[in-house]
Amino acid sequence: MAQPETVHGGIGQSIPRKEDARFIRGKGNYVDDVDLPGMLFLDLVRSPYAHAKITALRKEKALAVPGVLAVITGADLAAAKLAWMPTLMSDTQMVLPTDEVMFQGQEVAGVVATDRYAAADGVAAVEVDYDPLPVVVDPFKALEPGAPVLRGDKGKKDNHIWHWEVGDKAATEKALKESAVVIKERLYIPRIHVSSIETCGCVAQVDAMGKLTVWMTTQAPHAIRTVFALVSGLPENQIRIISPDIGGGFGGKVPVYPGYVIAVVAALTTGQPVKWVEDRTGNLTADSFARDYHIEAEMGATKDGKLTALRVKTLADHGYTDAAANPSKFPAGLFHIITGSYPFATAFVEVDAAYTNKPPGGIAYRCSFRVTEAAYTIERLVENMAHKLKIDPAEFRLKNFIPPEAFPFQSALGWTYDSGNYGGALKKAMAMIGYDELRKEQAEKRKRGELMGIGISSFTEIVGAGPAKQFDILGLKMFDSAEVRIHPTGKVIARLGTKSQGQGHETTYAQILAEELGISSDFISIEEGDTDTAPYGLGTYASRSTPTSGAAAAMAARKIRDKAAKIAAQMLEVSPDDIEWKDHKFQVKGVPDKSKTMAEVAFAAYTTPLEGMEAGLEAVDYYNPPNLTFPFGSYICAVDVDKETGQVKVRRFVAVDDCGVIINPTIVDGQIQGGLTMGFAPAMMEEIPYDADGNNRAGSFLEYLLPTAVETPKWETGKTTTPSPHHPFGAKGVGESATVGAPAAIVNAVLDALEPYGVTNIDIPLSAHKVWKAIHSKDAA
Amino acid sequence: MAVDVAETPQAPGPITTRTIQVTVNGVTHKSTVQNRMLLVSYLRERLRLTGTHIGCDTAHCGACTVLVDGIPVKSCNLLAVQVDGRKVQTVEGLASGGKLHPIQEGFHEEHGLQCGYCTPGMMLVSVALLAQNPNPTEDEIRRGISGNLCRCTGYVNIVKAIQHTAAKMQNPAKGGP
Amino acid sequence: MYPPNFEYYAPKTVQEAIGLLDQHQGEAKVLAGGQSLIGMMKLRLAQPAALIDINRIPDLAYIREEEAALVIGALTRTAELGRSEVVRARYPVLSDAAAEIADPTVRNWGTVGGNVSHGDPGNDLPACMMALGAEYRAEGPKGARTIPARQFYQDSFVTALRPNEVLTQVRIPRAGPGTGSAYSKMERKVGDFATAAVAVQLRVGKGGSIDLAGIGLTNVGPTAIYAAAASEFLMGKTGTDSDLKRAGELASDASRPFPDNRGPVEFKKDMVRVWTRRTIAHALARAKGGK
């Protein structure tokens, strides 16, 4: 059978990236590269206290510093009703405080100066008097009666934010009671921070006609524009958000940070452009953190190892306000994917959120809306159950997986998984790593008292938010968009409502369109991020771009193809019914040498009178996905543990991922390798700890530990391909899968190594001293 | 809104400056700078060479790496006055006569960059690494770039990019692997 | 992120540098590599009124083995120390340490003099210099004096160097045959300060017993610590497993670590015990001709 003709840069090809050209030359255009005439600089005074009353704030010395033009305080903003702003979860957040600071590192005042050195001098010269207040750091204590109430400003009498639950409480209770074996584990997933190498920032400018333009590190420019319009009262057509090149987002560049708002205020009041670029300390201490879930999970099984029920109770530490960037109906995100790759007959999940004296946030760090927390929980418990039942963990999973024929699969917590082949991925991973050989080696080493462990994680992801019925952010439905236009000479420009922060959209969207339109990806320009030109979208996070805008691109291309087919019919003088799209051309059915390319049709669209059609060749699509998509994978990790020091070395890590149809295999591998590293790092070394006074103990890279190329394992990746049945070309999305799946594999491996000591849990990060303690407290006993 | 805005900036206080002469990417500049001006600020703000990036406050991330007299240094941790009389090379100085440096081609061909923010520093440190060690092992490469943090790539393809470049620079006729 | 301003001088001679330090009466700091100092100034933890940049002074960067000593100029870059053949051959504790200080890029500019005189308990070279029995040459208005490394460190960021002195040279007794040395640094990642690090130099005499031993500890106290009891214990021993074990315990006893994100006190003290033992073993292997 003859191979269909491929188009250059079509789906499945590992073409090198188009956007590289500017980055390798150092010609990227990041926010801090924006330079406007008369531009001023904003720097922020931050609170050293986790909870305190501001009794005085004196600007005089700062205003006397050479180069300083203005000091903006909460009192200044309050006069214009801008001291508080809404969060994405309809809570309220301070832009600047008028009376009280609520976390260490909180923005207290803004200093505007002619250059950033003078701004730093100004910040050092602002004098603030604080009266420390009792600090609430432990979310459990926050919910005890008598705890200091943190949000009296909202009329609250306690620190409980919300309760959310899903599933069948009674049936789950019953099923657990009737289970032959029940295990229970308390897992704490601490705060971590995305720490993209570029911090957050913006340049705000108001032009002579009163139009506000903000260059901003944002993953969701349109949503930001609408929020700004609603909050400021400026007409939305007078606001332009430009998200230029972004140096890594990972969810940390979704929320609206006070610095952006203060910069806009400064631009409005000084009449000059104002740049704010936060330093790393500000970024680590105040911006959106991720995780901070205290999880109690119970899992039941029959005596021959069939999983029965799952019950999870979680306390979410949200900091002083709920500013998590979740879809509004899901305050705990998509946490209820927690039944994972297994067909639990019943499950029940409840989450309570508490206020504490910490920064707000929670959704970030490639979490897919809390899926990292969910996948970690289920894969840790499944592994523990396997060990408890003395069944090999791979065998245990293969025995329990949702089988391929069960898809679409309705989970006990309400999700309809589109497709999956969990056994296929796990078996491939086992073959790649040489699982049986590793187990043999482990047995030998155990005899000699050496600590070697093997851990598995077979996760199910849930991405592509989402169908309009269920998904919105602040009421904005979570469709996404693509607007595609073909020029007379057959070249293409497309704009989308998503926003790449390094994922390669300028290449991958071009590849989708190349495939759908039969035009070389070399001739397809992709633009995102300018709200004046791009169609409305909800942005890029939670691995949603390919499932939403990727689909929209395909659908827009197909609308174009429909019109183009009619034009081709006219050009070929046949009826439109006689035209088929074959080998990337419009062909007369049965007469293959009578055909027209898209380029020929495009030229005709502008130069030939068309019967019954307008000129031009373009389409826009706002794609409302019918469902989410469910990428999945199996990861296997082998570690060696130094018994004396607790140091862990990841010897091998095999990751088999299934993200459905792959647009660009090299780019997908890159996403996985980066994602694995962002799973490894929280498992091993990243954490933002707070002491009892609310002091952030990791406010710089001295203590917030990002792995270098030396610590990072040499990732080995493989694929299976199980297309999504509902996506226009079967793709699922992959950006966060590896971060979701990796941590459990690593922790499971380390605990497996420690099996002689009977340890069933160590909370991440697995620093040497924790592993050492687990070993030595058992040794001593 | 009532925000105190000074009408004009205050007259300069005891801000001390120095005139330096620095050759950057082959072009010699004579500039008067504040003593405290960091080299990275001089490059980005005074010379408008924005390819060198700032990623942290503590000289860990390496996004600001440039070559001073051929040696990689973290430009956020050096004063501009310290390079008086010296030669500095930034990412903008890698390509020559419109032709990309092999390291730039290597990073492109091996997908060694995603968001591009750490990339200039990574490429410059790699150039110096290969100058000292033209055929490094993978472990030598990983150690060599351990002063540069990347959040996007997981380093696998950065290593490949450097290996690709090493091979190409040793066998230019063969055009690399 | 941005330091306050300061006066800046780039003297061409040591005398000129001393004169400037003296003139500023404790308000000036020497700028060598600046890799620690500039970092502190950016965070405004150090705010010297003046920086005396000694990088223009010639003949301050060298590594030479003389008849009785290995002498290292204070401006020798750490990376240069790491590449030195003579150091690797006979003083490998310094090669080991040089490969572990900060990261490769910081090592290109940071100096030996800076690392030994900055006074941060996390600096790696002080423990090595203690193990090697090194001395520092300090030049001031009244002339030069030598200060033994084992007596140089008084408290965190407080050393015996006077505000108007410049440290110009490190002098290490020449390592004769039978000498072996090693440095082990346990760190959470490249670029971190040590969780615990140990420097050992010893010499095995003709009879097979140790006749010279020095053990230094990094980042397990307010300064680098010379583990005197552990060092003395090794004298006359042959280096059996039991000897190494006991030396490790004695070194651990000498340590005074503070708890931090790296771990609690008992953990760090145990790491001193383990890594002292392992490092002595490595030094011993090298003393007997190994790597």
XYZ file of N, CA, C and O in Angstrom, chain A residues 116-117 120-121 124 279 642 644-645 647 685 689 697 702-703 705-706 708 710-711 768-769 772 776, chain C residues 1-4 44 186 188-190 192-193 260-264 266-267 270-271 274-275 277-278:
192
model
N 16.605 51.097 38.880
C 16.308 50.074 39.879
C 17.234 50.113 41.093
O 16.852 49.637 42.169
N 18.413 50.724 40.924
C 19.304 50.839 42.083
C 18.747 51.875 43.065
O 18.742 51.671 44.282
N 15.916 50.399 44.925
C 16.380 49.556 46.029
C 16.788 50.423 47.220
O 16.511 50.103 48.374
N 17.437 51.538 46.933
C 17.801 52.469 48.020
C 16.541 52.991 48.697
O 16.474 53.125 49.920
N 15.016 50.484 51.023
C 15.761 50.395 52.283
C 15.460 51.575 53.196
O 15.659 51.498 54.409
N 12.621 40.458 42.537
C 13.842 39.695 42.733
C 13.466 38.289 43.202
O 12.299 37.985 43.441
N 22.543 5.027 50.768
C 23.723 4.894 51.631
C 23.219 4.730 53.064
O 22.650 5.648 53.652
N 24.570 4.553 55.894
C 25.130 5.360 56.988
C 24.702 6.821 56.925
O 24.622 7.483 57.942
N 24.505 7.333 55.695
C 24.257 8.770 55.591
C 22.824 9.108 55.193
O 22.427 10.256 55.281
N 21.810 9.158 52.211
C 21.795 9.750 50.876
C 21.216 8.760 49.882
O 21.478 7.562 49.939
N 14.421 17.328 47.283
C 15.128 18.460 47.884
C 14.362 19.769 47.996
O 14.781 20.662 48.743
N 9.875 25.495 54.049
C 9.415 25.261 55.427
C 9.199 26.588 56.144
O 9.871 27.575 55.859
N 11.763 29.662 55.673
C 13.129 29.182 55.862
C 13.829 28.840 54.545
O 14.871 28.194 54.534
N 19.818 29.661 48.220
C 20.716 29.043 49.198
C 20.003 27.884 49.889
O 20.615 26.882 50.244
N 18.706 28.082 50.111
C 17.950 27.059 50.828
C 16.851 26.425 49.992
O 16.443 25.304 50.270
N 16.243 24.540 47.044
C 17.244 23.799 46.282
C 16.715 23.299 44.947
O 15.890 22.390 44.893
N 17.209 23.877 43.874
C 16.871 23.393 42.549
C 17.989 22.465 42.082
O 19.164 22.806 42.215
N 20.813 20.626 39.977
C 21.675 20.901 38.827
C 21.736 19.643 37.963
O 21.143 18.614 38.294
N 24.041 17.709 37.808
C 24.739 16.641 38.527
C 23.765 15.782 39.324
O 23.842 14.562 39.305
N 22.820 16.409 40.027
C 21.866 15.631 40.836
C 20.792 14.980 39.973
O 20.220 13.965 40.355
N 18.525 13.671 53.237
C 19.336 12.614 53.849
C 18.998 12.427 55.319
O 18.909 11.298 55.809
N 18.758 13.529 56.023
C 18.541 13.366 57.461
C 17.237 12.636 57.768
O 17.148 11.915 58.764
N 17.991 8.957 56.977
C 18.890 8.503 58.050
C 18.094 8.215 59.311
O 18.286 7.192 59.983
N 17.913 4.804 61.281
C 18.567 4.690 62.584
C 17.616 4.572 63.750
O 17.963 3.985 64.766
N 18.794 43.035 46.106
C 19.419 42.606 44.845
C 20.478 43.601 44.371
O 21.333 43.252 43.592
N 20.379 44.841 44.830
C 21.368 45.843 44.389
C 22.033 46.477 45.610
O 21.355 46.917 46.524
N 23.374 46.521 45.600
C 24.061 47.039 46.789
C 23.946 48.554 46.894
O 23.694 49.233 45.903
N 24.156 49.088 48.089
C 24.288 50.536 48.218
C 25.643 50.934 47.638
O 26.480 50.067 47.375
N 22.563 43.434 51.046
C 22.763 44.495 52.041
C 23.065 43.944 53.428
O 22.798 44.594 54.436
N 29.969 16.343 52.083
C 28.578 15.894 51.955
C 27.738 17.147 51.745
O 27.731 18.042 52.588
N 23.925 18.804 49.856
C 22.594 18.460 49.342
C 22.550 18.552 47.832
O 21.788 17.855 47.165
N 23.362 19.434 47.284
C 23.462 19.579 45.826
C 24.725 20.368 45.541
O 25.291 21.011 46.445
N 25.147 20.357 44.289
C 26.294 21.176 43.895
C 25.959 22.638 44.173
O 24.881 23.104 43.837
N 25.883 23.965 47.224
C 25.464 24.155 48.611
C 26.690 24.225 49.511
O 27.769 23.738 49.152
N 26.521 24.783 50.703
C 27.540 24.620 51.742
C 27.414 23.199 52.279
O 26.389 22.552 52.129
N 19.732 23.066 61.088
C 19.167 23.894 60.009
C 18.442 22.976 59.038
O 18.179 21.819 59.367
N 18.118 23.482 57.847
C 17.390 22.658 56.879
C 18.158 21.387 56.516
O 17.565 20.424 56.043
N 19.479 21.383 56.688
C 20.256 20.176 56.356
C 20.012 19.058 57.358
O 20.203 17.887 57.041
N 19.624 19.428 58.555
C 19.328 18.404 59.542
C 19.595 18.852 60.960
O 20.158 19.917 61.196
N 19.158 18.033 61.901
C 19.372 18.354 63.318
C 20.803 18.056 63.758
O 21.578 17.420 63.031
N 22.106 16.027 65.978
C 22.587 14.648 66.124
C 22.913 14.038 64.762
O 23.854 13.246 64.640
N 22.162 14.443 63.763
C 22.445 13.941 62.423
C 23.791 14.452 61.933
O 24.623 13.692 61.434
N 26.642 12.821 63.546
C 26.849 11.469 63.035
C 27.520 11.502 61.664
O 28.335 10.634 61.339
N 27.185 12.518 60.878
C 27.821 12.643 59.567
C 29.295 12.959 59.707
O 30.114 12.511 58.910
N 30.898 9.597 60.376
C 30.974 8.735 59.191
C 31.984 9.277 58.177
O 32.828 8.537 57.665
N 31.900 10.556 57.889
C 32.755 11.103 56.835
C 34.195 11.269 57.263
O 35.104 11.217 56.429
N 35.714 9.060 59.130
C 36.206 7.699 58.937
C 36.487 7.445 57.457
O 37.550 6.937 57.087
N 35.553 7.829 56.610
C 35.723 7.565 55.181
C 36.873 8.382 54.592
O 37.602 7.909 53.706
